Coordinates of C-alpha atoms and ligand atoms in Angstrom, one line a residue:
M30 CA -22.1 -12.0 10.0
T31 CA -20.1 -10.5 7.1
I32 CA -19.1 -6.8 7.4
K33 CA -20.2 -4.3 5.1
I34 CA -18.0 -1.3 3.7
Y35 CA -19.9 1.5 2.3
G36 CA -18.2 3.8 -0.3
P37 CA -16.7 3.7 -3.9
A38 CA -13.5 2.3 -4.3
A39 CA -12.4 5.8 -5.7
S40 CA -12.9 7.4 -2.4
R41 CA -11.6 7.2 1.2
A42 CA -13.2 3.8 1.4
A43 CA -10.2 2.5 -0.5
R44 CA -8.5 2.5 2.8
A45 CA -11.0 0.1 4.3
L46 CA -10.9 -2.1 1.1
W47 CA -7.2 -2.2 1.4
I48 CA -7.3 -3.6 4.8
V49 CA -10.0 -6.2 4.3
H50 CA -7.7 -7.6 1.6
E51 CA -4.7 -7.4 3.6
L52 CA -6.4 -9.3 6.7
D53 CA -8.2 -11.6 4.3
I54 CA -11.4 -11.2 5.8
P55 CA -14.9 -11.7 3.9
F56 CA -16.7 -8.4 3.3
E57 CA -19.6 -6.9 1.3
H58 CA -18.9 -3.9 -0.6
V59 CA -21.6 -1.4 -0.8
A60 CA -20.2 0.8 -3.4
L61 CA -22.7 3.6 -3.5
E62 CA -22.1 6.7 -5.6
M63 CA -21.1 10.0 -4.1
K64 CA -24.7 11.2 -5.0
D65 CA -26.2 8.7 -2.7
L66 CA -24.5 9.8 0.4
K67 CA -27.1 12.3 1.4
T68 CA -30.0 10.2 1.0
A69 CA -32.4 9.5 4.0
D70 CA -31.5 5.8 3.9
Y71 CA -27.8 6.3 3.9
L72 CA -28.0 9.1 6.6
K73 CA -29.6 6.7 8.8
I74 CA -26.5 4.5 8.5
N75 CA -23.8 7.4 8.7
P76 CA -25.4 10.7 9.7
N77 CA -22.4 12.4 8.3
G78 CA -23.4 11.4 4.8
K79 CA -19.9 10.5 4.1
V80 CA -17.7 7.3 3.3
P81 CA -16.2 5.0 4.3
M82 CA -18.6 3.5 6.8
L83 CA -18.3 0.2 8.4
V84 CA -21.2 -1.9 9.6
D85 CA -20.2 -5.1 11.7
G86 CA -23.4 -6.6 12.7
D87 CA -24.9 -4.1 15.1
F88 CA -21.9 -2.2 15.5
K89 CA -21.5 0.9 13.2
L90 CA -18.2 2.9 12.7
F91 CA -17.2 6.1 10.6
E92 CA -13.8 7.5 10.0
S93 CA -11.4 5.7 7.9
M94 CA -8.4 5.5 10.4
A95 CA -10.8 4.3 13.2
I96 CA -12.5 1.6 10.8
N97 CA -8.9 0.5 9.9
I98 CA -7.7 0.3 13.6
Y99 CA -10.8 -1.6 14.6
L100 CA -10.4 -4.1 12.0
A101 CA -6.7 -4.6 12.6
T102 CA -7.4 -5.2 16.2
K103 CA -10.3 -7.4 15.7
H104 CA -8.7 -9.5 12.9
N105 CA -5.1 -9.1 13.9
K106 CA -2.9 -11.6 12.0
N107 CA 0.9 -11.8 11.9
G108 CA 1.4 -8.8 14.2
F109 CA -0.3 -6.6 11.6
M110 CA -1.7 -4.7 14.9
P111 CA 1.4 -5.1 17.0
A112 CA 1.2 -6.5 20.4
S113 CA 2.8 -3.9 22.7
L114 CA 0.9 -0.9 23.9
E115 CA 3.7 1.2 22.8
D116 CA 3.8 0.0 19.2
Q117 CA -0.2 0.1 19.0
A118 CA 0.3 3.8 20.1
L119 CA 2.8 4.3 17.3
C120 CA 0.0 3.0 14.9
N121 CA -2.4 5.6 16.2
Q122 CA 0.5 8.2 16.2
W123 CA 1.1 7.7 12.2
S124 CA -2.6 7.4 11.5
F125 CA -3.5 10.5 13.3
W126 CA -0.5 12.4 11.8
G127 CA -1.3 11.4 8.1
M128 CA -4.7 12.7 8.6
T129 CA -3.7 16.0 10.4
E130 CA -0.4 17.0 8.8
V131 CA -0.6 15.4 5.3
E132 CA -4.1 14.6 4.1
K133 CA -5.2 18.3 3.7
P134 CA -2.5 19.6 1.6
L135 CA -2.2 16.5 -0.6
L136 CA -6.0 16.6 -1.3
T137 CA -5.9 20.3 -2.0
V138 CA -3.4 19.6 -4.9
L139 CA -5.2 16.4 -6.2
I140 CA -8.6 18.0 -6.3
D141 CA -7.3 21.0 -8.1
M142 CA -5.4 18.9 -10.7
F143 CA -8.1 16.2 -11.5
M144 CA -11.5 17.4 -10.1
T145 CA -11.5 21.2 -10.7
A146 CA -12.4 22.9 -14.1
P147 CA -9.4 24.9 -15.5
D148 CA -11.1 28.2 -14.9
K149 CA -12.0 27.4 -11.1
R150 CA -8.3 26.2 -10.4
K151 CA -6.5 27.9 -7.5
P152 CA -2.8 28.0 -8.1
E153 CA -2.1 30.0 -5.0
A154 CA -3.7 27.5 -2.8
V155 CA -1.8 24.8 -4.5
A156 CA 1.4 26.4 -4.1
D157 CA 0.7 26.9 -0.3
A158 CA -0.2 23.2 -0.3
L159 CA 3.0 22.0 -1.8
K160 CA 5.0 24.4 0.4
A161 CA 3.4 22.6 3.4
L162 CA 4.4 19.1 2.5
P163 CA 8.2 19.1 2.7
K164 CA 8.1 19.7 6.5
P165 CA 6.1 16.5 7.4
F166 CA 7.7 14.6 4.6
G167 CA 11.2 15.4 6.1
V168 CA 9.9 14.2 9.5
L169 CA 8.8 11.0 7.8
N170 CA 12.0 10.6 5.8
G171 CA 13.9 10.6 9.1
A172 CA 11.5 8.1 10.8
L173 CA 12.0 5.8 7.9
Q174 CA 16.0 6.1 7.8
G175 CA 17.4 2.4 8.3
R176 CA 14.1 0.5 8.4
D177 CA 11.7 -0.7 5.7
Y178 CA 8.4 0.0 7.6
L179 CA 7.4 2.7 10.1
L180 CA 7.7 0.2 13.1
G181 CA 10.8 -1.7 11.8
S182 CA 10.8 -4.6 9.6
S183 CA 7.2 -5.6 9.1
F184 CA 4.2 -4.1 7.3
T185 CA 1.5 -3.0 9.9
V186 CA -1.5 -1.0 10.1
A187 CA 0.5 2.1 10.6
D188 CA 2.0 1.7 7.2
L189 CA -1.3 0.8 5.5
N190 CA -3.0 3.7 7.0
L191 CA -0.3 6.3 6.3
A192 CA 0.4 5.0 2.9
S193 CA -3.3 5.0 1.8
I194 CA -3.1 8.8 2.4
M195 CA 0.2 9.2 0.8
S196 CA -1.0 7.3 -2.3
W197 CA -2.4 10.6 -3.4
A198 CA 1.2 11.7 -3.9
K199 CA 1.4 9.4 -6.9
P200 CA -1.4 11.0 -9.3
I201 CA 0.1 14.4 -8.5
K202 CA 3.6 13.1 -9.3
F203 CA 5.2 14.3 -6.4
D204 CA 8.9 14.4 -6.5
F205 CA 10.2 12.4 -3.7
A206 CA 13.8 12.8 -4.7
P207 CA 14.6 14.9 -1.6
F208 CA 12.9 12.4 0.6
P209 CA 14.3 9.0 -0.8
N210 CA 13.1 6.8 2.3
V211 CA 9.6 8.2 1.9
G212 CA 9.6 7.4 -1.9
A213 CA 11.0 3.9 -1.4
W214 CA 8.6 3.0 1.5
L215 CA 5.6 4.3 -0.4
D216 CA 6.6 2.1 -3.5
R217 CA 7.1 -0.7 -1.1
C218 CA 3.6 -0.3 0.4
L219 CA 1.8 0.3 -2.8
A220 CA 3.3 -2.8 -4.7
R221 CA 1.5 -5.0 -2.1
P222 CA -0.9 -7.3 -4.0
T223 CA -3.6 -6.3 -1.7
Y224 CA -3.4 -2.7 -2.6
K225 CA -3.9 -3.7 -6.2
A226 CA -6.8 -5.9 -5.3
A227 CA -8.5 -3.1 -3.2
R228 CA -8.1 -0.8 -6.2
S229 CA -9.9 -3.2 -8.6
T230 CA -12.9 -3.9 -6.0
K231 CA -16.0 -3.1 -7.8
Ligands
GSH29 N1 -12.3 12.0 7.9 C1 -13.3 11.2 7.0 C2 -13.5 12.0 5.9 C3 -14.6 11.2 5.1 C4 -14.8 11.9 3.7 O1 -14.8 13.2 3.7 N2 -15.1 11.3 2.7 C5 -15.5 11.6 1.3 C6 -15.2 10.8 0.2 S1 -13.6 10.5 0.1 C7 -17.1 11.9 1.4 O2 -17.7 11.3 1.9 N3 -17.4 13.1 0.9 C8 -18.9 13.4 0.8 C9 -19.2 14.6 1.3 O3 -18.2 15.3 1.9 O4 -20.2 15.3 1.2 C10 -12.6 9.8 6.9 O5 -11.4 9.7 6.9 O6 -13.4 8.8 7.0

């Protein structure tokens, strides 16, 4: 049975759309609109009323990183989900780290810049968020020293998950000059045709 991915491409559903293109698996995209997320019908599918949501036969899964780790494990190809327990743990590490250390400050800036009326903007919150980013970006820059991807020389689910969060640094035009390894790694990940294909999913 074809899996279903719920959520507009311009939402965190982009992460799940990217991975299905990367793994080259058939999927049905139920794009929905943000206003549909609290309908009784959708709440039966995801009681959180959020996207992305994955439905795979009788199995339902929410949380973008969990969805991607599940899909990468189930449809693994060419070591996209690495074989060793340690490397799999590193994929979890970078996915959780992105969600807990990076997502909130990046999103704070993104929302303020593009989704907030000028009179409702919060420059202090943005300044705090921008102040929070150099610390994790420094850690990531160190981890990428001498390697193209987080686990070495190949692109894995760790890169896809973290790059899907880090992609928000692009529209806000974050200056990666002090973190050159991060800037180069992000460009490398986002240059993948599968990322571009996911973004144009209707
Ligand atoms: N931690 C969740 C966050 C999901 C989330 O907040 N998605 C947003 C869209 S990007 C949403 O559904 N917002 C609707 C709402 O909060 O009512 C994940 O990564 O899947």
